[in-house]
């Protein structure tokens, strides 16, 4: 089954093909309306079910547009409105039943285990639309966005500043291994990447540079990224976490240390005035809206691969 749950699950060449196919398909539909179908209608008559355990703006709408542009349709389900592993019907049974109605599933979950359970029993491909552990579709579209601005990502330097141990940073570590870019993470010790993922990177011949000093992390950067200090899943003392991250705010002073062509990325939603200042997020180097738009194109390519 062609699932897309983690970047680590796939080969570098497959991931490269997905990005290149996304660029190609995006270029071919220049000038078409946002909801109009690609000329070749590759997924005519196919449908996608999406389940959101947690809020979403970008993932919800970009997946809907993605399947539409490929010629298919989508249904969005709220776990509260269906039988969903709460005693009355197990995830196993829900997965098997949904497989009869649709061709592909996209799930946003608070628990990566739910995603694994779904993919174990589903007879159709499953895509991870964000879990507590990873956010692979966001990172794939961020690679597309990076390359549209600053060329092939191989050998480039990406600086991740702030929370070094969340779903986005995990997927970026996996991507650094697969796409061979330098990843420098600037974070307090308490929010460093977990050792398991660092060991996995090292076993795969990639050294992730982790430092407590955000200035050191930003030096020579081609791209600076950050994320909310408190993620949707974070069961932490929010005030205390924000306090320990306050020196990791991406602002003008810090940004000056990067290369002249350095761009700023953020997957959104953003904590303005917390992980990043307004002048950076709204400034000339920020490509946040291009990132949001590219979710559609990268995900089209992911869906298409899953169904090929
Ligand atoms: N970046 C992202 O996944 O946004 P949403 O939470 O709005 O889907
Ligand atoms: N780390 C963030 C990403 C949001 C798209 C979260 O999980 O809330």
mmCIF file of C-alpha atoms and ligand atoms in Angstrom:
data_model
loop_
_atom_site.group_PDB
_atom_site.id
_atom_site.type_symbol
_atom_site.label_atom_id
_atom_site.label_comp_id
_atom_site.label_asym_id
_atom_site.label_seq_id
_atom_site.Cartn_x
_atom_site.Cartn_y
_atom_site.Cartn_z
ATOM 1 C CA UNK A 1 0.000 0.000 0.000
ATOM 2 C CA UNK A 2 1.352 3.440 -0.915
ATOM 3 C CA UNK A 3 0.950 5.349 2.357
ATOM 4 C CA UNK A 4 2.565 8.720 3.045
ATOM 5 C CA UNK A 5 3.040 8.807 6.815
ATOM 6 C CA UNK A 6 6.631 9.968 7.305
ATOM 7 C CA UNK A 7 9.393 11.316 5.101
ATOM 8 C CA UNK A 8 11.745 8.727 6.608
ATOM 9 C CA UNK A 9 9.683 5.902 5.050
ATOM 10 C CA UNK A 10 10.609 6.853 1.486
ATOM 11 C CA UNK A 11 13.698 6.851 -0.701
ATOM 12 C CA UNK A 12 15.466 10.062 -1.708
ATOM 13 C CA UNK A 13 14.699 9.390 -5.363
ATOM 14 C CA UNK A 14 10.964 8.946 -4.767
ATOM 15 C CA UNK A 15 10.811 12.153 -2.692
ATOM 16 C CA UNK A 16 12.759 14.030 -5.389
ATOM 17 C CA UNK A 17 10.316 12.757 -8.036
ATOM 18 C CA UNK A 18 7.376 13.975 -5.955
ATOM 19 C CA UNK A 19 8.871 17.497 -5.746
ATOM 20 C CA UNK A 20 9.772 17.611 -9.442
ATOM 21 C CA UNK A 21 6.341 16.338 -10.478
ATOM 22 C CA UNK A 22 4.744 19.035 -8.257
ATOM 23 C CA UNK A 23 6.796 21.758 -9.995
ATOM 24 C CA UNK A 24 5.873 20.398 -13.390
ATOM 25 C CA UNK A 25 2.159 20.099 -12.707
ATOM 26 C CA UNK A 26 2.111 23.567 -11.084
ATOM 27 C CA UNK A 27 3.774 25.123 -14.158
ATOM 28 C CA UNK A 28 1.414 23.364 -16.560
ATOM 29 C CA UNK A 29 -1.683 24.877 -14.929
ATOM 30 C CA UNK A 30 -0.453 28.485 -14.843
ATOM 31 C CA UNK A 31 -3.325 30.815 -15.593
ATOM 32 C CA UNK A 32 -6.067 28.292 -14.740
ATOM 33 C CA UNK A 33 -8.649 29.125 -12.089
ATOM 34 C CA UNK A 34 -7.922 27.852 -8.578
ATOM 35 C CA UNK A 35 -10.596 25.157 -8.620
ATOM 36 C CA UNK A 36 -10.408 24.176 -12.279
ATOM 37 C CA UNK A 37 -9.252 20.657 -13.127
ATOM 38 C CA UNK A 38 -5.828 19.845 -14.643
ATOM 39 C CA UNK A 39 -6.165 19.148 -18.358
ATOM 40 C CA UNK A 40 -5.180 15.471 -18.042
ATOM 41 C CA UNK A 41 -7.696 14.841 -15.160
ATOM 42 C CA UNK A 42 -5.517 12.031 -13.750
ATOM 43 C CA UNK A 43 -7.811 11.186 -10.822
ATOM 44 C CA UNK A 44 -11.151 11.537 -12.552
ATOM 45 C CA UNK A 45 -13.834 9.902 -10.375
ATOM 46 C CA UNK A 46 -11.538 9.217 -7.408
ATOM 47 C CA UNK A 47 -12.427 10.472 -3.956
ATOM 48 C CA UNK A 48 -10.584 11.323 -0.766
ATOM 49 C CA UNK A 49 -11.902 11.172 2.789
ATOM 50 C CA UNK A 50 -10.287 13.557 5.261
ATOM 51 C CA UNK A 51 -10.539 13.236 9.030
ATOM 52 C CA UNK A 52 -9.529 16.095 11.304
ATOM 53 C CA UNK A 53 -9.135 15.387 15.006
ATOM 54 C CA UNK A 54 -7.729 18.900 15.396
ATOM 55 C CA UNK A 55 -8.300 22.311 13.814
ATOM 56 C CA UNK A 56 -6.847 23.106 10.402
ATOM 57 C CA UNK A 57 -7.110 25.865 7.827
ATOM 58 C CA UNK A 58 -4.329 25.194 5.288
ATOM 59 C CA UNK A 59 -4.307 21.403 5.327
ATOM 60 C CA UNK A 60 -8.093 21.178 5.048
ATOM 61 C CA UNK A 61 -8.419 23.543 2.111
ATOM 62 C CA UNK A 62 -5.222 22.663 0.258
ATOM 63 C CA UNK A 63 -6.038 18.934 0.232
ATOM 64 C CA UNK A 64 -9.554 19.705 -0.952
ATOM 65 C CA UNK A 65 -8.194 21.823 -3.810
ATOM 66 C CA UNK A 66 -5.488 19.262 -4.573
ATOM 67 C CA UNK A 67 -7.877 16.364 -5.170
ATOM 68 C CA UNK A 68 -10.266 18.670 -7.063
ATOM 69 C CA UNK A 69 -7.521 19.877 -9.423
ATOM 70 C CA UNK A 70 -6.603 16.244 -10.099
ATOM 71 C CA UNK A 71 -10.203 15.584 -11.151
ATOM 72 C CA UNK A 72 -11.434 13.900 -7.937
ATOM 73 C CA UNK A 73 -13.625 14.905 -5.012
ATOM 74 C CA UNK A 74 -13.366 15.013 -1.221
ATOM 75 C CA UNK A 75 -15.404 14.465 1.933
ATOM 76 C CA UNK A 76 -14.329 16.065 5.214
ATOM 77 C CA UNK A 77 -15.267 14.175 8.390
ATOM 78 C CA UNK A 78 -15.241 15.385 11.949
ATOM 79 C CA UNK A 79 -14.449 12.550 14.410
ATOM 80 C CA UNK A 80 -17.327 13.772 16.619
ATOM 81 C CA UNK A 81 -19.786 13.203 13.791
ATOM 82 C CA UNK A 82 -18.763 9.631 12.979
ATOM 83 C CA UNK A 83 -18.085 6.415 14.900
ATOM 84 C CA UNK A 84 -14.419 6.836 15.608
ATOM 85 C CA UNK A 85 -12.673 4.519 18.011
ATOM 86 C CA UNK A 86 -14.592 5.663 21.048
ATOM 87 C CA UNK A 87 -16.012 2.317 22.082
ATOM 88 C CA UNK A 88 -18.901 2.058 19.694
ATOM 89 C CA UNK A 89 -16.609 1.297 16.724
ATOM 90 C CA UNK A 90 -12.894 0.611 16.673
ATOM 91 C CA UNK A 91 -10.466 2.445 14.380
ATOM 92 C CA UNK A 92 -9.874 -0.927 12.724
ATOM 93 C CA UNK A 93 -13.535 -1.206 11.713
ATOM 94 C CA UNK A 94 -13.810 2.474 10.744
ATOM 95 C CA UNK A 95 -10.726 2.095 8.522
ATOM 96 C CA UNK A 96 -12.132 -0.998 6.826
ATOM 97 C CA UNK A 97 -15.546 0.579 6.239
ATOM 98 C CA UNK A 98 -14.165 3.884 4.893
ATOM 99 C CA UNK A 99 -12.053 1.883 2.451
ATOM 100 C CA UNK A 100 -15.302 0.768 0.786
ATOM 101 C CA UNK A 101 -16.442 4.342 0.154
ATOM 102 C CA UNK A 102 -13.351 6.150 -0.976
ATOM 103 C CA UNK A 103 -9.975 5.759 -2.727
ATOM 104 C CA UNK A 104 -7.636 7.518 -0.311
ATOM 105 C CA UNK A 105 -7.663 8.797 3.290
ATOM 106 C CA UNK A 106 -6.005 11.855 4.822
ATOM 107 C CA UNK A 107 -5.881 12.036 8.605
ATOM 108 C CA UNK A 108 -4.855 14.760 11.047
ATOM 109 C CA UNK A 109 -4.462 13.205 14.447
ATOM 110 C CA UNK A 110 -3.351 13.994 17.983
ATOM 111 C CA UNK A 111 -1.887 10.531 18.238
ATOM 112 C CA UNK A 112 0.462 9.070 15.647
ATOM 113 C CA UNK A 113 -0.736 5.645 16.874
ATOM 114 C CA UNK A 114 -4.176 6.360 15.371
ATOM 115 C CA UNK A 115 -2.523 6.970 12.025
ATOM 116 C CA UNK A 116 -0.606 3.707 12.262
ATOM 117 C CA UNK A 117 -3.753 1.847 13.280
ATOM 118 C CA UNK A 118 -5.641 3.321 10.314
ATOM 119 C CA UNK A 119 -2.906 2.437 7.860
ATOM 120 C CA UNK A 120 -2.694 -1.102 9.254
ATOM 121 C CA UNK A 121 -6.334 -1.859 8.500
ATOM 122 C CA UNK A 122 -7.158 0.480 5.636
ATOM 123 C CA UNK A 123 -7.404 -1.066 2.196
ATOM 124 C CA UNK A 124 -6.697 2.334 0.612
ATOM 125 C CA UNK A 125 -3.631 4.627 0.957
ATOM 126 C CA UNK A 126 -3.364 6.816 4.058
ATOM 127 C CA UNK A 127 -1.702 10.258 4.158
ATOM 128 C CA UNK A 128 -0.524 11.983 7.341
ATOM 129 C CA UNK A 129 -2.022 15.493 7.464
ATOM 130 C CA UNK A 130 -0.109 16.202 10.740
ATOM 131 C CA UNK A 131 0.337 14.115 13.830
ATOM 132 C CA UNK A 132 1.973 14.825 17.169
ATOM 133 C CA UNK A 133 5.149 13.291 15.698
ATOM 134 C CA UNK A 134 5.417 14.583 12.150
ATOM 135 C CA UNK A 135 4.060 16.851 9.437
ATOM 136 C CA UNK A 136 5.505 15.394 6.238
ATOM 137 C CA UNK A 137 3.221 17.105 3.708
ATOM 138 C CA UNK A 138 4.078 20.548 5.085
ATOM 139 C CA UNK A 139 7.791 19.812 4.850
ATOM 140 C CA UNK A 140 7.496 18.470 1.287
ATOM 141 C CA UNK A 141 5.750 21.666 0.202
ATOM 142 C CA UNK A 142 8.348 23.737 2.079
ATOM 143 C CA UNK A 143 11.073 22.058 0.034
ATOM 144 C CA UNK A 144 9.175 22.999 -3.116
ATOM 145 C CA UNK A 145 8.934 26.612 -1.876
ATOM 146 C CA UNK A 146 12.598 26.745 -0.911
ATOM 147 C CA UNK A 147 13.654 25.498 -4.347
ATOM 148 C CA UNK A 148 11.421 27.990 -6.160
ATOM 149 C CA UNK A 149 13.279 30.770 -4.336
ATOM 150 C CA UNK A 150 16.825 29.554 -3.774
ATOM 151 C CA UNK A 151 17.401 26.564 -6.097
ATOM 152 C CA UNK A 152 18.120 22.909 -5.327
ATOM 153 C CA UNK A 153 18.110 22.347 -1.570
ATOM 154 C CA UNK A 154 20.975 19.812 -1.607
ATOM 155 C CA UNK A 155 23.978 21.299 0.228
ATOM 156 C CA UNK A 156 22.060 24.406 1.343
ATOM 157 C CA UNK A 157 21.742 25.473 4.985
ATOM 158 C CA UNK A 158 18.380 25.560 6.721
ATOM 159 C CA UNK A 159 18.210 26.999 10.249
ATOM 160 C CA UNK A 160 15.433 25.868 12.536
ATOM 161 C CA UNK A 161 15.028 28.178 15.525
ATOM 162 C CA UNK A 162 12.892 27.624 18.650
ATOM 163 C CA UNK A 163 11.180 24.375 19.577
ATOM 164 C CA UNK A 164 13.558 21.685 18.353
ATOM 165 C CA UNK A 165 11.339 18.822 19.369
ATOM 166 C CA UNK A 166 8.000 19.024 17.588
ATOM 167 C CA UNK A 167 6.286 17.489 14.561
ATOM 168 C CA UNK A 168 7.783 20.015 12.118
ATOM 169 C CA UNK A 169 11.353 19.769 13.373
ATOM 170 C CA UNK A 170 11.108 15.959 13.296
ATOM 171 C CA UNK A 171 10.017 16.001 9.658
ATOM 172 C CA UNK A 172 12.769 18.494 8.800
ATOM 173 C CA UNK A 173 15.386 16.195 10.338
ATOM 174 C CA UNK A 174 14.045 13.366 8.188
ATOM 175 C CA UNK A 175 14.083 15.655 5.142
ATOM 176 C CA UNK A 176 17.702 16.740 5.804
ATOM 177 C CA UNK A 177 18.711 13.086 5.530
ATOM 178 C CA UNK A 178 16.718 12.415 2.375
ATOM 179 C CA UNK A 179 17.396 15.700 0.518
ATOM 180 C CA UNK A 180 20.969 16.117 1.837
ATOM 181 C CA UNK A 181 20.797 19.681 3.169
ATOM 182 C CA UNK A 182 22.525 21.067 6.263
ATOM 183 C CA UNK A 183 20.085 21.470 9.108
ATOM 184 C CA UNK A 184 21.130 23.696 12.006
ATOM 185 C CA UNK A 185 18.795 23.703 14.978
ATOM 186 C CA UNK A 186 18.998 26.516 17.535
ATOM 187 C CA UNK A 187 17.009 25.606 20.660
ATOM 188 C CA UNK A 188 17.286 25.446 24.450
ATOM 189 C CA UNK A 189 18.549 22.109 25.767
ATOM 190 C CA UNK A 190 15.112 21.282 27.159
ATOM 191 C CA UNK A 191 13.568 21.495 23.687
ATOM 192 C CA UNK A 192 16.317 19.722 21.739
ATOM 193 C CA UNK A 193 15.395 17.057 19.194
ATOM 194 C CA UNK A 194 14.849 13.659 20.728
ATOM 195 C CA UNK A 195 17.838 11.345 20.684
ATOM 196 C CA UNK A 196 16.052 8.634 18.751
ATOM 197 C CA UNK A 197 15.608 10.810 15.683
ATOM 198 C CA UNK A 198 19.158 12.196 15.942
ATOM 199 C CA UNK A 199 20.497 8.640 16.136
ATOM 200 C CA UNK A 200 18.438 7.695 13.084
ATOM 201 C CA UNK A 201 19.910 10.676 11.179
ATOM 202 C CA UNK A 202 23.421 9.758 12.245
ATOM 203 C CA UNK A 203 22.923 6.131 11.187
ATOM 204 C CA UNK A 204 21.902 7.527 7.819
ATOM 205 C CA UNK A 205 25.162 9.501 7.551
ATOM 206 C CA UNK A 206 23.689 12.899 8.437
ATOM 207 C CA UNK A 207 24.921 15.095 11.243
ATOM 208 C CA UNK A 208 22.265 17.490 12.479
ATOM 209 C CA UNK A 209 23.920 20.517 14.058
ATOM 210 C CA UNK A 210 22.198 21.397 17.347
ATOM 211 C CA UNK A 211 23.218 24.449 19.359
ATOM 212 C CA UNK A 212 21.865 26.467 22.275
ATOM 213 C CA UNK A 213 23.050 29.635 20.527
ATOM 214 C CA UNK A 214 20.483 30.923 17.984
ATOM 215 C CA UNK A 215 23.164 33.162 16.405
ATOM 216 C CA UNK A 216 25.373 30.192 15.724
ATOM 217 C CA UNK A 217 22.397 28.340 14.214
ATOM 218 C CA UNK A 218 21.584 31.206 11.860
ATOM 219 C CA UNK A 219 25.104 31.821 10.555
ATOM 220 C CA UNK A 220 25.303 31.100 6.801
ATOM 221 C CA UNK A 221 21.616 30.243 6.558
ATOM 222 C CA UNK A 222 19.873 30.111 3.179
ATOM 223 C CA UNK A 223 16.559 29.841 4.990
ATOM 224 C CA UNK A 224 15.398 30.491 8.536
ATOM 225 C CA UNK A 225 12.388 28.633 9.873
ATOM 226 C CA UNK A 226 10.515 28.631 13.093
ATOM 227 C CA UNK A 227 7.184 27.358 14.425
ATOM 228 C CA UNK A 228 4.728 28.041 17.244
ATOM 229 C CA UNK A 229 6.398 27.740 20.608
ATOM 230 C CA UNK A 230 3.424 25.742 21.863
ATOM 231 C CA UNK A 231 2.065 23.204 19.370
ATOM 232 C CA UNK A 232 -1.510 21.947 19.274
ATOM 233 C CA UNK A 233 -0.533 18.772 21.081
ATOM 234 C CA UNK A 234 1.743 20.280 23.674
ATOM 235 C CA UNK A 235 0.643 19.292 27.140
ATOM 236 C CA UNK A 236 3.070 21.709 28.785
ATOM 237 C CA UNK A 237 3.029 24.693 31.054
ATOM 238 C CA UNK A 238 2.630 27.193 28.207
ATOM 239 C CA UNK A 239 3.910 30.176 30.151
ATOM 240 C CA UNK A 240 7.054 28.369 31.269
ATOM 241 C CA UNK A 241 7.776 27.019 27.791
ATOM 242 C CA UNK A 242 7.370 30.442 26.193
ATOM 243 C CA UNK A 243 9.672 31.931 28.818
ATOM 244 C CA UNK A 244 12.433 29.456 28.091
ATOM 245 C CA UNK A 245 12.140 30.133 24.342
ATOM 246 C CA UNK A 246 12.143 33.919 24.535
ATOM 247 C CA UNK A 247 15.765 34.267 23.353
ATOM 248 C CA UNK A 248 14.890 32.271 20.238
ATOM 249 C CA UNK A 249 12.641 34.855 18.643
ATOM 250 C CA UNK A 250 13.416 35.409 14.958
ATOM 251 C CA UNK A 251 13.846 39.188 14.671
ATOM 252 C CA UNK A 252 15.821 41.739 12.633
ATOM 253 C CA UNK A 253 18.898 41.500 14.819
ATOM 254 C CA UNK A 254 19.124 37.742 14.414
ATOM 255 C CA UNK A 255 18.167 37.747 10.732
ATOM 256 C CA UNK A 256 21.106 40.032 9.884
ATOM 257 C CA UNK A 257 23.495 37.165 10.632
ATOM 258 C CA UNK A 258 22.152 35.025 7.784
ATOM 259 C CA UNK A 259 23.189 35.171 4.110
ATOM 260 C CA UNK A 260 21.894 38.099 2.038
ATOM 261 C CA UNK A 261 19.625 35.777 0.012
ATOM 262 C CA UNK A 262 18.213 34.056 3.110
ATOM 263 C CA UNK A 263 14.431 33.621 3.110
ATOM 264 C CA UNK A 264 12.054 33.240 6.054
ATOM 265 C CA UNK A 265 9.584 30.372 6.319
ATOM 266 C CA UNK A 266 6.850 29.496 8.787
ATOM 267 C CA UNK A 267 4.242 26.781 8.274
ATOM 268 C CA UNK A 268 1.574 28.910 10.049
ATOM 269 C CA UNK A 269 -0.414 29.549 12.163
ATOM 270 C CA UNK A 270 2.026 32.058 13.648
ATOM 271 C CA UNK A 271 2.458 33.424 17.144
ATOM 272 C CA UNK A 272 3.205 37.019 16.140
ATOM 273 C CA UNK A 273 5.531 38.741 18.598
ATOM 274 C CA UNK A 274 6.507 35.377 20.065
ATOM 275 C CA UNK A 275 8.605 33.112 17.803
ATOM 276 C CA UNK A 276 8.857 35.869 15.156
ATOM 277 C CA UNK A 277 8.377 39.623 14.936
ATOM 278 C CA UNK A 278 5.917 41.305 12.548
ATOM 279 C CA UNK A 279 8.666 42.976 10.508
ATOM 280 C CA UNK A 280 10.129 39.578 9.632
ATOM 281 C CA UNK A 281 6.892 37.679 9.016
ATOM 282 C CA UNK A 282 5.516 40.536 6.865
ATOM 283 C CA UNK A 283 8.904 41.524 5.424
ATOM 284 C CA UNK A 284 10.454 41.104 1.971
ATOM 285 C CA UNK A 285 12.271 37.867 2.846
ATOM 286 C CA UNK A 286 9.151 36.100 4.070
ATOM 287 C CA UNK A 287 7.614 33.486 1.746
ATOM 288 C CA UNK A 288 4.827 32.320 4.062
ATOM 289 C CA UNK A 289 1.988 32.786 1.575
ATOM 290 C CA UNK A 290 3.876 30.958 -1.156
ATOM 291 C CA UNK A 291 4.328 28.127 1.369
ATOM 292 C CA UNK A 292 0.589 28.012 2.018
ATOM 293 C CA UNK A 293 -0.180 28.030 -1.718
ATOM 294 C CA UNK A 294 2.371 25.304 -2.437
ATOM 295 C CA UNK A 295 0.638 22.912 -0.067
ATOM 296 C CA UNK A 296 -1.808 22.300 -2.925
ATOM 297 C CA UNK A 297 0.914 21.456 -5.460
ATOM 298 C CA UNK A 298 3.093 19.228 -3.285
ATOM 299 C CA UNK A 299 0.045 17.351 -1.992
ATOM 300 C CA UNK A 300 -1.279 16.771 -5.517
ATOM 301 C CA UNK A 301 1.945 15.025 -6.270
ATOM 302 C CA UNK A 302 1.767 12.983 -3.036
ATOM 303 C CA UNK A 303 -1.854 11.945 -3.674
ATOM 304 C CA UNK A 304 -1.034 11.059 -7.271
ATOM 305 C CA UNK A 305 1.884 8.870 -6.216
ATOM 306 C CA UNK A 306 -0.267 7.129 -3.557
ATOM 307 C CA UNK A 307 -2.867 6.258 -6.167
ATOM 308 C CA UNK A 308 -0.485 5.224 -8.954
HETATM 309 N N1 LIG B 1 0.458 24.537 8.373
HETATM 310 C C1 LIG B 1 -0.660 23.848 8.632
HETATM 311 O O1 LIG B 1 -0.701 22.611 8.633
HETATM 312 O O2 LIG B 1 -1.744 24.643 8.854
HETATM 313 P P1 LIG B 1 -3.175 24.192 9.351
HETATM 314 O O3 LIG B 1 -3.043 23.777 10.783
HETATM 315 O O4 LIG B 1 -4.034 25.403 9.175
HETATM 316 O O5 LIG B 1 -3.646 23.041 8.505
HETATM 317 N N1 LIG B 2 3.854 22.421 15.349
HETATM 318 C C1 LIG B 2 2.573 22.969 14.978
HETATM 319 C C2 LIG B 2 2.354 22.893 13.497
HETATM 320 C C3 LIG B 2 1.058 23.467 13.029
HETATM 321 C C4 LIG B 2 0.821 23.330 11.575
HETATM 322 C C5 LIG B 2 1.472 22.234 15.703
HETATM 323 O O1 LIG B 2 1.491 20.992 15.758
HETATM 324 O O2 LIG B 2 0.590 22.893 16.258
#
